Every structure is written in C-alpha cells, then in structure tokens.
PDB file of C-alpha atoms in Angstrom:
ATOM      1  CA  MET A   1       0.000   0.000   0.000  1.00  0.00           C
ATOM      2  CA  ALA A   2       1.230   3.511  -0.793  1.00  0.00           C
ATOM      3  CA  PHE A   3       0.812   4.628   2.808  1.00  0.00           C
ATOM      4  CA  GLY A   4       3.226   1.992   4.131  1.00  0.00           C
ATOM      5  CA  GLN A   5       5.838   3.062   1.610  1.00  0.00           C
ATOM      6  CA  THR A   6       5.334   6.744   2.358  1.00  0.00           C
ATOM      7  CA  PHE A   7       5.177   6.424   6.149  1.00  0.00           C
ATOM      8  CA  ALA A   8       7.628   3.633   6.936  1.00  0.00           C
ATOM      9  CA  GLY A   9       9.851   3.817   3.874  1.00  0.00           C
ATOM     10  CA  SER A  10       8.983   0.301   2.760  1.00  0.00           C
ATOM     11  CA  GLU A  11       6.041  -1.986   2.160  1.00  0.00           C
ATOM     12  CA  GLY A  12       5.405  -5.012   4.271  1.00  0.00           C
ATOM     13  CA  SER A  13       3.926  -6.207   7.499  1.00  0.00           C
ATOM     14  CA  ALA A  14       7.047  -5.834   9.656  1.00  0.00           C
ATOM     15  CA  ALA A  15       6.555  -3.812  12.812  1.00  0.00           C
ATOM     16  CA  LEU A  16       7.659  -0.217  12.453  1.00  0.00           C
ATOM     17  CA  LEU A  17      10.371  -0.676  15.074  1.00  0.00           C
ATOM     18  CA  GLU A  18      11.845  -3.521  13.003  1.00  0.00           C
ATOM     19  CA  ARG A  19      12.219  -1.380   9.893  1.00  0.00           C
ATOM     20  CA  GLU A  20      15.602  -0.088   8.783  1.00  0.00           C
ATOM     21  CA  GLN A  21      15.339   3.535   9.930  1.00  0.00           C
ATOM     22  CA  PHE A  22      14.246   2.538  13.431  1.00  0.00           C
ATOM     23  CA  MET A  23      16.802  -0.265  13.721  1.00  0.00           C
ATOM     24  CA  ALA A  24      19.455   2.335  12.879  1.00  0.00           C
ATOM     25  CA  ILE A  25      18.835   4.150  16.189  1.00  0.00           C
ATOM     26  CA  GLU A  26      18.919   1.064  18.436  1.00  0.00           C
ATOM     27  CA  HIS A  27      22.544   1.749  19.372  1.00  0.00           C
ATOM     28  CA  LEU A  28      21.708   5.144  20.874  1.00  0.00           C
ATOM     29  CA  GLU A  29      21.658   5.515  24.645  1.00  0.00           C
ATOM     30  CA  GLY A  30      19.434   7.423  27.054  1.00  0.00           C
ATOM     31  CA  GLU A  31      17.451  10.402  25.906  1.00  0.00           C
ATOM     32  CA  ALA A  32      19.238  10.347  22.533  1.00  0.00           C
ATOM     33  CA  TYR A  33      17.287   7.180  21.696  1.00  0.00           C
ATOM     34  CA  LEU A  34      13.946   8.768  22.573  1.00  0.00           C
ATOM     35  CA  THR A  35      14.798  12.012  20.768  1.00  0.00           C
ATOM     36  CA  ALA A  36      15.842  10.145  17.617  1.00  0.00           C
ATOM     37  CA  GLY A  37      12.596   8.152  17.683  1.00  0.00           C
ATOM     38  CA  ILE A  38      10.520  11.303  17.960  1.00  0.00           C
ATOM     39  CA  GLU A  39      12.484  12.855  15.091  1.00  0.00           C
ATOM     40  CA  LEU A  40      11.775   9.803  12.920  1.00  0.00           C
ATOM     41  CA  ILE A  41       8.056   9.974  13.684  1.00  0.00           C
ATOM     42  CA  ALA A  42       7.973  13.711  12.961  1.00  0.00           C
ATOM     43  CA  ALA A  43       9.677  13.138   9.600  1.00  0.00           C
ATOM     44  CA  THR A  44       7.311  10.319   8.673  1.00  0.00           C
ATOM     45  CA  ASN A  45       4.316  12.452   9.627  1.00  0.00           C
ATOM     46  CA  ALA A  46       5.603  15.240   7.382  1.00  0.00           C
ATOM     47  CA  ARG A  47       5.804  12.773   4.477  1.00  0.00           C
ATOM     48  CA  SER A  48       2.480  11.077   5.091  1.00  0.00           C
ATOM     49  CA  ALA A  49       0.008  13.638   6.487  1.00  0.00           C
ATOM     50  CA  GLY A  50      -1.703  14.388   3.173  1.00  0.00           C
ATOM     51  CA  LEU A  51      -1.929  10.769   2.145  1.00  0.00           C
ATOM     52  CA  TRP A  52      -3.221   9.807   5.602  1.00  0.00           C
ATOM     53  CA  ARG A  53      -6.013  12.395   5.296  1.00  0.00           C
ATOM     54  CA  ALA A  54      -7.108  10.963   1.937  1.00  0.00           C
ATOM     55  CA  PHE A  55      -6.874   7.411   3.248  1.00  0.00           C
ATOM     56  CA  ALA A  56      -8.929   8.200   6.363  1.00  0.00           C
ATOM     57  CA  SER A  57     -11.549   9.989   4.238  1.00  0.00           C
ATOM     58  CA  ALA A  58     -11.854   7.001   1.916  1.00  0.00           C
ATOM     59  CA  ALA A  59     -12.340   4.762   4.960  1.00  0.00           C
ATOM     60  CA  ASP A  60     -15.497   6.700   5.796  1.00  0.00           C
ATOM     61  CA  THR A  61     -17.264   5.333   2.708  1.00  0.00           C
ATOM     62  CA  GLU A  62     -15.382   2.182   1.665  1.00  0.00           C
ATOM     63  CA  ALA A  63     -15.625  -0.898   3.898  1.00  0.00           C
ATOM     64  CA  ASP A  64     -12.418  -2.495   2.580  1.00  0.00           C
ATOM     65  CA  VAL A  65     -10.477   0.726   3.152  1.00  0.00           C
ATOM     66  CA  ARG A  66     -11.976   0.954   6.660  1.00  0.00           C
ATOM     67  CA  ALA A  67     -10.776  -2.585   7.405  1.00  0.00           C
ATOM     68  CA  THR A  68      -7.278  -1.693   6.217  1.00  0.00           C
ATOM     69  CA  LEU A  69      -7.292   1.527   8.252  1.00  0.00           C
ATOM     70  CA  ASP A  70      -8.410  -0.336  11.365  1.00  0.00           C
ATOM     71  CA  GLN A  71      -5.599  -2.833  10.821  1.00  0.00           C
ATOM     72  CA  LEU A  72      -3.054  -0.005  10.450  1.00  0.00           C
ATOM     73  CA  LEU A  73      -4.304   1.614  13.655  1.00  0.00           C
ATOM     74  CA  ASP A  74      -4.022  -1.710  15.498  1.00  0.00           C
ATOM     75  CA  HIS A  75      -0.452  -2.039  14.213  1.00  0.00           C
ATOM     76  CA  ARG A  76       0.330   1.535  15.255  1.00  0.00           C
ATOM     77  CA  ARG A  77      -0.847   0.892  18.819  1.00  0.00           C
ATOM     78  CA  ALA A  78       1.098  -2.390  18.941  1.00  0.00           C
ATOM     79  CA  ASP A  79       4.226  -0.574  17.721  1.00  0.00           C
ATOM     80  CA  ILE A  80       3.713   2.070  20.398  1.00  0.00           C
ATOM     81  CA  ARG A  81       3.281  -0.536  23.140  1.00  0.00           C
ATOM     82  CA  GLU A  82       6.517  -2.180  21.976  1.00  0.00           C
ATOM     83  CA  ALA A  83       8.290   1.197  21.907  1.00  0.00           C
ATOM     84  CA  VAL A  84       7.165   1.975  25.461  1.00  0.00           C
ATOM     85  CA  GLY A  85       8.368  -1.474  26.506  1.00  0.00           C
ATOM     86  CA  ARG A  86      11.778  -0.766  24.986  1.00  0.00           C
ATOM     87  CA  LEU A  87      11.937   2.588  26.756  1.00  0.00           C
ATOM     88  CA  ARG A  88      11.045   0.864  30.046  1.00  0.00           C
ATOM     89  CA  ARG A  89      13.782  -1.740  29.549  1.00  0.00           C
ATOM     90  CA  ARG A  90      16.254   1.094  28.967  1.00  0.00           C
ATOM     91  CA  GLY A  91      15.113   2.740  32.201  1.00  0.00           C
ATOM     92  CA  LEU A  92      13.856   5.851  30.403  1.00  0.00           C
ATOM     93  CA  VAL A  93      10.197   5.684  31.502  1.00  0.00           C
ATOM     94  CA  ASN A  94       8.133   4.134  34.222  1.00  0.00           C
ATOM     95  CA  VAL A  95       4.697   4.105  32.577  1.00  0.00           C
ATOM     96  CA  SER A  96       3.191   0.807  31.549  1.00  0.00           C
ATOM     97  CA  ALA A  97       2.824  -0.219  27.930  1.00  0.00           C
ATOM     98  CA  ASP A  98      -0.948  -0.552  28.306  1.00  0.00           C
ATOM     99  CA  GLU A  99      -3.819   0.226  25.953  1.00  0.00           C
ATOM    100  CA  GLU A 100      -4.439   3.680  27.422  1.00  0.00           C
ATOM    101  CA  THR A 101      -0.813   4.769  27.018  1.00  0.00           C
ATOM    102  CA  ALA A 102      -0.775   3.372  23.469  1.00  0.00           C
ATOM    103  CA  ALA A 103      -4.002   5.185  22.588  1.00  0.00           C
ATOM    104  CA  VAL A 104      -2.794   8.530  23.950  1.00  0.00           C
ATOM    105  CA  LEU A 105       0.586   8.259  22.243  1.00  0.00           C
ATOM    106  CA  SER A 106      -1.114   7.157  19.018  1.00  0.00           C
ATOM    107  CA  PHE A 107      -3.110  10.382  19.145  1.00  0.00           C
ATOM    108  CA  VAL A 108      -0.090  12.557  19.978  1.00  0.00           C
ATOM    109  CA  LEU A 109       2.141  10.948  17.328  1.00  0.00           C
ATOM    110  CA  SER A 110      -0.473  10.794  14.564  1.00  0.00           C
ATOM    111  CA  PRO A 111      -0.187  12.329  11.102  1.00  0.00           C
ATOM    112  CA  GLU A 112      -3.372  14.257  11.948  1.00  0.00           C
ATOM    113  CA  GLY A 113      -1.455  16.203  14.588  1.00  0.00           C
ATOM    114  CA  TYR A 114       1.143  17.199  12.023  1.00  0.00           C
ATOM    115  CA  GLU A 115      -1.581  18.225   9.613  1.00  0.00           C
ATOM    116  CA  GLN A 116      -3.341  20.373  12.185  1.00  0.00           C
ATOM    117  CA  LEU A 117      -0.264  22.032  13.674  1.00  0.00           C
ATOM    118  CA  VAL A 118       1.933  22.498  10.606  1.00  0.00           C
ATOM    119  CA  LEU A 119      -0.328  22.485   7.564  1.00  0.00           C
ATOM    120  CA  GLU A 120      -3.366  24.204   9.073  1.00  0.00           C
ATOM    121  CA  SER A 121      -1.957  26.316  11.942  1.00  0.00           C
ATOM    122  CA  GLU A 122       1.306  27.062  10.119  1.00  0.00           C
ATOM    123  CA  LEU A 123       3.674  26.163  12.935  1.00  0.00           C
ATOM    124  CA  THR A 124       7.211  25.559  11.750  1.00  0.00           C
ATOM    125  CA  GLU A 125       8.719  22.092  11.645  1.00  0.00           C
ATOM    126  CA  ARG A 126      10.895  23.116  14.580  1.00  0.00           C
ATOM    127  CA  GLN A 127       7.885  24.231  16.624  1.00  0.00           C
ATOM    128  CA  TYR A 128       6.038  21.010  15.763  1.00  0.00           C
ATOM    129  CA  ARG A 129       8.952  18.841  16.829  1.00  0.00           C
ATOM    130  CA  GLY A 130       9.316  20.791  20.074  1.00  0.00           C
ATOM    131  CA  HIS A 131       5.636  20.376  20.913  1.00  0.00           C
ATOM    132  CA  LEU A 132       5.777  16.707  19.953  1.00  0.00           C
ATOM    133  CA  ALA A 133       8.738  16.100  22.268  1.00  0.00           C
ATOM    134  CA  ARG A 134       7.016  17.898  25.171  1.00  0.00           C
ATOM    135  CA  LEU A 135       3.736  16.055  24.675  1.00  0.00           C
ATOM    136  CA  VAL A 136       5.457  12.679  24.498  1.00  0.00           C
ATOM    137  CA  ALA A 137       7.446  13.529  27.630  1.00  0.00           C
ATOM    138  CA  THR A 138       4.213  14.436  29.435  1.00  0.00           C
ATOM    139  CA  VAL A 139       2.658  11.074  28.567  1.00  0.00           C
ATOM    140  CA  LEU A 140       5.785   9.086  29.375  1.00  0.00           C
ATOM    141  CA  HIS A 141       6.539  10.952  32.612  1.00  0.00           C
ATOM    142  CA  PRO A 142       3.152  11.656  34.209  1.00  0.00           C
ATOM    143  CA  GLY A 143       3.013  13.754  37.334  1.00  0.00           C
ATOM    144  CA  PRO A 144       2.089  12.413  40.762  1.00  0.00           C
TER     145      PRO A 144
END
C-alpha cells in the first residue's frame, strides 16, 4: 500500500520498530534514543500527512479501506506498546505499555497532529517537533 511506503519507507507487514530507519537508532543511549525516535516519527508524519487524510476519508465510505485503516491503527498501537516497553527496559520511563498509554501516544504521534499544527496552523517544523517532544514527555513521565 502507498501509505506503508510513504510512512515507513517500505512496504510489508514488519513492525515499524523492526524497519531499517528505526533499527538504525537502536545503538543510541538514554534520551538520545527517545529524541531520535521522535524525530523519525515527525519526519514520517511530514511525508504522510496528506496521504493519511485521503486514506482516512476514503475509509469513511469504503468498507475495505476501513478494514485496512483499522488494521493499520491496530499495528500503530502495537508498535507504540513495543516502543514503550523498549523505553522501560532502557530505564527511560516508568509508565506501563498498556492500551491507554498506546491510545494517547497514538493520538499525539499521529499524522493528523502534524496536519493540524503544521499544515493548518502554520507552525514551523521546529515548533512542531518541540511540541511533539514535550507532549510525548508528558505522557511518558506523568506527574504524581
């Protein structure tokens, strides 16, 4: 599917974290790992926001597109749960990799957020990435 190629850089059913660009950051330590991951997501959102909008719109009227979209969203949440698990194993976060955390991070890291903040509200890429990093940090490091 065109979205997989645009978003992840390659077609296939492999988890996002197992794809080449994400495997390339595995050697990073500490906050550098988290920062690099956020940068990768921001870049993929920049590439895919327009296509995602069209895809999501088509899912509103086409049952087969809806099924594919639902599958992609399930994969996204699974990738996020795995990413949180990796961050926990590295000692970078203490939140659980549960459905709620995955759902909130899926929302924060979505192409729709890029579309709204950059394409519609005209924030710069730098501003978007800064907000993305702060929002992710808030989810991963909740207050008392």
